[in-house]
Short mmCIF file of C-alpha atoms and ligand atoms in Angstrom, two decimals:
data_model
loop_
_atom_site.label_atom_id
_atom_site.label_comp_id
_atom_site.label_asym_id
_atom_site.label_seq_id
_atom_site.Cartn_x
_atom_site.Cartn_y
_atom_site.Cartn_z
CA MET A 1 -39.61 -163.36 -36.35
CA PRO A 2 -42.89 -162.26 -37.70
CA GLU A 3 -44.40 -164.45 -40.49
CA LEU A 4 -47.55 -164.57 -42.58
CA PRO A 5 -49.86 -165.15 -39.53
CA GLU A 6 -48.24 -162.48 -37.42
CA VAL A 7 -48.29 -159.88 -40.22
CA GLU A 8 -51.91 -160.70 -40.96
CA THR A 9 -52.79 -160.34 -37.31
CA VAL A 10 -51.27 -156.87 -37.30
CA ARG A 11 -53.07 -156.01 -40.55
CA THR A 12 -56.43 -157.11 -39.10
CA ARG A 13 -55.88 -154.88 -35.98
CA LEU A 14 -54.35 -151.82 -37.86
CA ALA A 15 -56.92 -151.67 -40.74
CA PRO A 16 -59.90 -150.29 -38.71
CA VAL A 17 -57.81 -147.74 -36.85
CA LEU A 18 -55.81 -146.61 -39.99
CA VAL A 19 -58.21 -146.59 -42.80
CA GLY A 20 -59.64 -143.11 -43.65
CA ARG A 21 -57.08 -141.31 -41.20
CA ARG A 22 -54.66 -138.66 -42.39
CA ILE A 23 -51.01 -138.62 -41.23
CA GLU A 24 -50.59 -135.21 -39.59
CA LYS A 25 -46.96 -135.79 -38.38
CA ALA A 26 -44.31 -138.33 -39.19
CA VAL A 27 -41.04 -138.86 -37.21
CA ILE A 28 -38.49 -141.33 -38.39
CA LEU A 29 -35.94 -141.70 -35.61
CA ASP A 30 -33.58 -144.36 -37.25
CA PRO A 31 -32.09 -143.64 -40.80
CA ARG A 32 -31.66 -147.44 -41.30
CA LEU A 33 -35.36 -147.80 -41.58
CA VAL A 34 -35.58 -145.96 -44.88
CA ARG A 35 -32.16 -146.04 -46.21
CA PRO A 36 -30.80 -145.09 -48.71
CA PHE A 37 -33.34 -142.28 -48.44
CA ASP A 38 -33.14 -139.41 -46.08
CA PRO A 39 -35.43 -139.99 -43.13
CA GLU A 40 -36.52 -136.42 -42.91
CA LEU A 41 -37.54 -136.37 -46.48
CA VAL A 42 -39.41 -139.59 -46.25
CA ALA A 43 -41.25 -138.34 -43.16
CA ALA A 44 -42.09 -135.10 -44.89
CA GLU A 45 -43.49 -137.10 -47.90
CA LEU A 46 -45.77 -139.07 -45.56
CA VAL A 47 -47.41 -135.98 -44.00
CA GLY A 48 -50.72 -135.43 -45.51
CA GLU A 49 -51.24 -138.85 -46.94
CA ARG A 50 -54.64 -140.36 -46.03
CA VAL A 51 -54.88 -144.20 -45.68
CA ALA A 52 -57.14 -146.01 -48.08
CA ALA A 53 -56.39 -149.51 -47.09
CA VAL A 54 -54.09 -151.79 -45.26
CA GLU A 55 -53.26 -154.97 -46.97
CA ARG A 56 -50.67 -157.92 -46.52
CA ARG A 57 -48.75 -159.64 -49.28
CA GLY A 58 -46.44 -162.45 -47.98
CA LYS A 59 -44.62 -160.88 -44.81
CA TYR A 60 -45.11 -157.37 -46.11
CA LEU A 61 -47.63 -154.91 -44.62
CA VAL A 62 -48.94 -152.72 -47.55
CA VAL A 63 -50.36 -149.43 -46.40
CA ARG A 64 -52.18 -147.85 -49.43
CA PHE A 65 -52.81 -144.12 -49.56
CA GLU A 66 -55.60 -142.45 -51.33
CA SER A 67 -52.80 -140.91 -53.46
CA ASP A 68 -52.07 -144.38 -54.80
CA ARG A 69 -48.63 -144.18 -52.97
CA VAL A 70 -47.88 -147.16 -50.89
CA LEU A 71 -45.92 -147.50 -47.58
CA LEU A 72 -44.40 -151.00 -47.69
CA ILE A 73 -43.47 -152.16 -44.21
CA HIS A 74 -41.36 -155.33 -43.57
CA LEU A 75 -40.93 -156.28 -39.82
CA ARG A 76 -38.03 -158.55 -40.53
CA MET A 77 -36.72 -160.14 -37.23
CA THR A 78 -38.13 -157.93 -34.39
CA GLY A 79 -40.31 -155.16 -35.88
CA SER A 80 -43.65 -154.47 -34.30
CA LEU A 81 -46.28 -151.75 -34.57
CA ARG A 82 -48.37 -150.27 -31.60
CA HIS A 83 -51.51 -147.95 -31.92
CA ALA A 84 -52.58 -145.82 -29.11
CA THR A 85 -53.98 -142.53 -28.21
CA THR A 86 -51.32 -139.71 -28.41
CA GLY A 87 -49.22 -139.63 -25.29
CA ALA A 88 -50.39 -143.10 -24.02
CA LEU A 89 -47.27 -145.03 -25.14
CA ALA A 90 -44.39 -145.26 -22.59
CA ASP A 91 -41.03 -144.20 -23.80
CA ASP A 92 -39.17 -146.91 -25.63
CA PRO A 93 -35.50 -146.92 -26.48
CA HIS A 94 -36.23 -149.22 -29.45
CA ARG A 95 -38.95 -146.96 -31.00
CA ARG A 96 -37.83 -146.14 -34.76
CA ALA A 97 -40.73 -144.14 -35.91
CA VAL A 98 -44.02 -142.57 -35.02
CA LEU A 99 -47.06 -141.54 -37.22
CA SER A 100 -49.49 -139.17 -35.65
CA LEU A 101 -52.96 -139.50 -37.04
CA ASP A 102 -55.60 -136.81 -37.34
CA ASN A 103 -57.72 -138.43 -34.53
CA ARG A 104 -55.07 -137.78 -31.74
CA SER A 105 -53.67 -141.31 -32.06
CA ASP A 106 -50.25 -142.67 -32.96
CA VAL A 107 -48.77 -145.61 -34.68
CA ALA A 108 -45.35 -146.37 -33.26
CA TYR A 109 -42.91 -148.61 -34.84
CA ARG A 110 -40.49 -150.57 -32.55
CA ASP A 111 -37.47 -152.73 -33.65
CA VAL A 112 -34.68 -154.05 -31.35
CA ARG A 113 -32.53 -155.54 -34.13
CA ARG A 114 -33.25 -152.82 -36.69
CA PHE A 115 -33.53 -154.94 -39.77
CA GLY A 116 -37.11 -153.87 -40.52
CA THR A 117 -37.83 -151.58 -43.40
CA TRP A 118 -40.20 -148.84 -44.62
CA GLU A 119 -40.38 -148.16 -48.19
CA LEU A 120 -42.45 -145.38 -49.75
CA LEU A 121 -43.50 -146.66 -53.29
CA GLU A 122 -44.92 -144.29 -55.93
CA PRO A 123 -48.05 -145.26 -57.85
CA GLY A 124 -47.34 -148.21 -60.13
CA GLU A 125 -44.17 -149.37 -58.34
CA LEU A 126 -45.87 -151.86 -55.96
CA ARG A 127 -46.68 -154.62 -58.35
CA PRO A 128 -43.28 -155.06 -60.07
CA TYR A 129 -41.58 -154.80 -56.70
CA LEU A 130 -43.60 -157.63 -55.19
CA ALA A 131 -43.71 -159.78 -58.33
CA GLN A 132 -39.88 -159.88 -58.30
CA ARG A 133 -39.71 -160.97 -54.75
CA LEU A 134 -42.75 -163.11 -54.01
CA GLY A 135 -44.44 -166.27 -55.14
CA PRO A 136 -48.22 -166.91 -54.73
CA GLU A 137 -50.09 -166.49 -51.60
CA PRO A 138 -50.57 -169.91 -49.86
CA LEU A 139 -54.02 -169.04 -48.52
CA SER A 140 -55.64 -167.89 -51.86
CA GLY A 141 -55.75 -169.22 -55.23
CA LEU A 142 -52.63 -171.61 -54.86
CA THR A 143 -53.39 -175.25 -55.92
CA ALA A 144 -51.36 -178.30 -55.09
CA ALA A 145 -50.72 -178.73 -58.79
CA ARG A 146 -49.20 -175.30 -59.07
CA LEU A 147 -47.20 -175.77 -55.87
CA GLY A 148 -45.80 -179.02 -57.30
CA ASP A 149 -44.82 -177.13 -60.45
CA ARG A 150 -43.08 -174.64 -58.58
CA LEU A 151 -41.04 -177.30 -56.70
CA ALA A 152 -40.37 -179.55 -59.82
CA GLY A 153 -36.80 -179.85 -60.79
CA ARG A 154 -35.53 -178.23 -57.57
CA ARG A 155 -32.55 -179.90 -55.93
CA THR A 156 -32.85 -177.90 -52.67
CA SER A 157 -34.42 -179.35 -49.58
CA LEU A 158 -38.24 -179.05 -49.00
CA LYS A 159 -37.48 -176.78 -46.00
CA ALA A 160 -35.10 -174.46 -48.04
CA ALA A 161 -37.71 -174.30 -50.72
CA LEU A 162 -40.41 -173.33 -48.38
CA LEU A 163 -38.36 -170.56 -46.76
CA ASP A 164 -37.65 -169.13 -50.29
CA GLN A 165 -40.32 -166.39 -50.63
CA ARG A 166 -40.38 -166.87 -54.40
CA THR A 167 -41.78 -170.49 -54.00
CA VAL A 168 -44.78 -169.43 -51.87
CA ALA A 169 -44.86 -166.21 -49.92
CA GLY A 170 -45.16 -165.80 -46.13
CA LEU A 171 -43.48 -168.92 -44.54
CA GLY A 172 -40.54 -168.44 -42.13
CA ASN A 173 -38.77 -170.91 -39.91
CA ILE A 174 -41.71 -171.71 -37.47
CA TYR A 175 -44.54 -172.09 -39.99
CA ALA A 176 -42.23 -174.11 -42.44
CA ASP A 177 -41.51 -176.64 -39.70
CA GLU A 178 -45.18 -176.77 -38.54
CA ALA A 179 -46.35 -177.18 -42.20
CA LEU A 180 -43.95 -180.17 -42.78
CA TRP A 181 -44.91 -181.88 -39.55
CA TYR A 182 -48.73 -181.60 -40.64
CA ALA A 183 -47.76 -182.74 -44.08
CA ARG A 184 -45.77 -185.66 -42.71
CA LEU A 185 -42.85 -184.74 -44.91
CA HIS A 186 -39.31 -184.69 -43.89
CA PRO A 187 -37.60 -181.19 -44.13
CA LEU A 188 -34.39 -182.68 -46.01
CA ARG A 189 -36.47 -184.32 -48.84
CA PRO A 190 -35.45 -182.84 -52.13
CA ALA A 191 -38.16 -180.25 -53.16
CA GLY A 192 -38.28 -181.60 -56.66
CA GLY A 193 -39.25 -185.19 -55.72
CA LEU A 194 -42.65 -184.88 -54.41
CA ALA A 195 -45.30 -187.16 -55.74
CA GLU A 196 -48.74 -185.64 -56.62
CA ALA A 197 -50.39 -186.82 -53.28
CA GLU A 198 -47.45 -185.33 -51.46
CA ALA A 199 -47.86 -181.89 -52.85
CA VAL A 200 -51.46 -181.99 -51.94
CA ARG A 201 -50.46 -183.02 -48.30
CA LEU A 202 -47.85 -180.25 -48.24
CA LEU A 203 -50.30 -177.51 -49.44
CA ARG A 204 -52.75 -178.73 -46.77
CA GLY A 205 -50.08 -178.69 -44.02
CA VAL A 206 -49.02 -175.18 -45.15
CA ARG A 207 -52.55 -173.85 -44.84
CA ARG A 208 -53.38 -175.72 -41.62
CA ALA A 209 -50.22 -174.32 -39.98
CA LEU A 210 -50.83 -170.69 -41.19
CA ARG A 211 -54.61 -170.76 -40.39
CA LEU A 212 -53.96 -172.03 -36.81
CA GLY A 213 -51.29 -169.17 -36.54
CA ILE A 214 -53.86 -166.50 -37.67
CA GLU A 215 -56.49 -168.02 -35.36
CA ARG A 216 -54.18 -167.81 -32.40
CA GLN A 217 -53.10 -164.20 -33.36
CA GLY A 218 -49.44 -165.35 -34.10
CA ALA A 219 -46.60 -166.63 -31.94
CA SER A 220 -45.08 -164.51 -29.24
CA LEU A 221 -41.66 -165.98 -28.54
CA ARG A 222 -39.74 -162.81 -27.98
CA ASP A 223 -40.72 -159.47 -29.50
CA TYR A 224 -43.91 -160.05 -31.37
CA ALA A 225 -47.10 -158.53 -30.08
CA THR A 226 -50.21 -157.13 -31.73
CA PRO A 227 -50.82 -153.47 -32.10
CA ASP A 228 -52.73 -153.33 -28.95
CA GLY A 229 -49.69 -154.87 -27.04
CA GLU A 230 -51.20 -158.46 -26.74
CA ARG A 231 -49.36 -161.52 -27.02
CA GLY A 232 -50.26 -164.20 -29.52
CA ALA A 233 -50.79 -167.88 -28.52
CA MET A 234 -49.53 -169.89 -31.30
CA GLN A 235 -46.55 -170.91 -29.45
CA GLU A 236 -48.87 -173.06 -27.24
CA GLU A 237 -49.75 -175.04 -30.51
CA PHE A 238 -46.43 -175.97 -31.89
CA ARG A 239 -46.25 -179.57 -33.04
CA ALA A 240 -42.59 -179.54 -34.11
CA TYR A 241 -40.79 -176.12 -33.76
CA GLY A 242 -38.75 -175.87 -30.74
CA ARG A 243 -39.86 -179.21 -29.31
CA GLU A 244 -36.51 -181.26 -29.37
CA GLY A 245 -36.93 -184.27 -27.21
CA GLU A 246 -40.63 -183.98 -26.67
CA PRO A 247 -42.91 -186.75 -27.94
CA CYS A 248 -44.46 -186.23 -31.29
CA ASP A 249 -48.21 -185.58 -30.82
CA ARG A 250 -48.93 -188.14 -33.67
CA CYS A 251 -46.57 -191.10 -32.96
CA GLY A 252 -44.82 -190.47 -29.80
CA ALA A 253 -41.37 -190.58 -31.08
CA PRO A 254 -39.08 -187.76 -29.89
CA ILE A 255 -38.89 -184.68 -31.92
CA THR A 256 -35.33 -184.23 -33.32
CA LYS A 257 -33.59 -181.03 -34.06
CA THR A 258 -31.28 -180.55 -36.97
CA ARG A 259 -29.96 -177.68 -39.19
CA VAL A 260 -31.38 -177.06 -42.73
CA ALA A 261 -30.32 -174.02 -44.82
CA GLY A 262 -28.66 -172.65 -41.81
CA ARG A 263 -31.77 -172.61 -39.75
CA GLY A 264 -32.81 -174.74 -36.62
CA THR A 265 -35.23 -177.39 -38.00
CA TRP A 266 -37.53 -179.54 -35.87
CA TYR A 267 -39.23 -182.59 -37.14
CA CYS A 268 -40.46 -186.21 -36.23
CA PRO A 269 -37.79 -188.80 -37.55
CA ARG A 270 -40.65 -191.42 -37.30
CA CYS A 271 -43.79 -189.98 -39.11
CA GLN A 272 -42.08 -187.30 -41.45
CA ALA A 273 -40.68 -189.29 -44.30
ZN1 ZN B 301 -44.16 -188.67 -35.23
#
């Protein structure tokens, strides 16, 4: 499932090919992508829009148009975007939408599980939409004290709190486990019980995991690929996620798997406390 590093990688690759381009044709093949709106109406609204910027907030891709409207894309579990010269992409039964640009290139959206969403927002709608759903960005501006404040008094586990996008935006199951491993914090610790020094470690761990993910162009376990069709390499860097029974890179104890907040959770039982 794409998390902050995967979406940031997509953003970095798409921005140079999208900015300044005008959408000449839009086809939305799957009504689920834009529901409750009519896919043909949304497609018609996209035609003529020119891209001003491609940004990211949490796990959302924010395509800003010169009209000040925004196409907000969430890849959810299996969404991915490909960019190529018109006609160069092979047929794909999981293709859900195609935007044709004014330089004879296409952006195609693929989604096997079909949980991804495209929302066309009118000027002024983006800020309140995101403010309701997302906490601060972990890689810019957030301090350990502010993170500690956001966790204070919460009875839920640390892992569940990190998965909650309103605590901090952009972490999912992979990077939450990696962040907690770097921070040497147990995923089942009560989120509200962190000492100051532990909140500092947690923020450092979150940043270290996310930065490494961005550096390695994301993790390709199943569906995720960059818009050029390349795989990421973060899966080679996992310290905890998916490593049940393998020795911890720090202390050698076997990594343990459990379930937290309904999600498979990997951690070192010796050095994460
Ligand atoms: Zn360990």
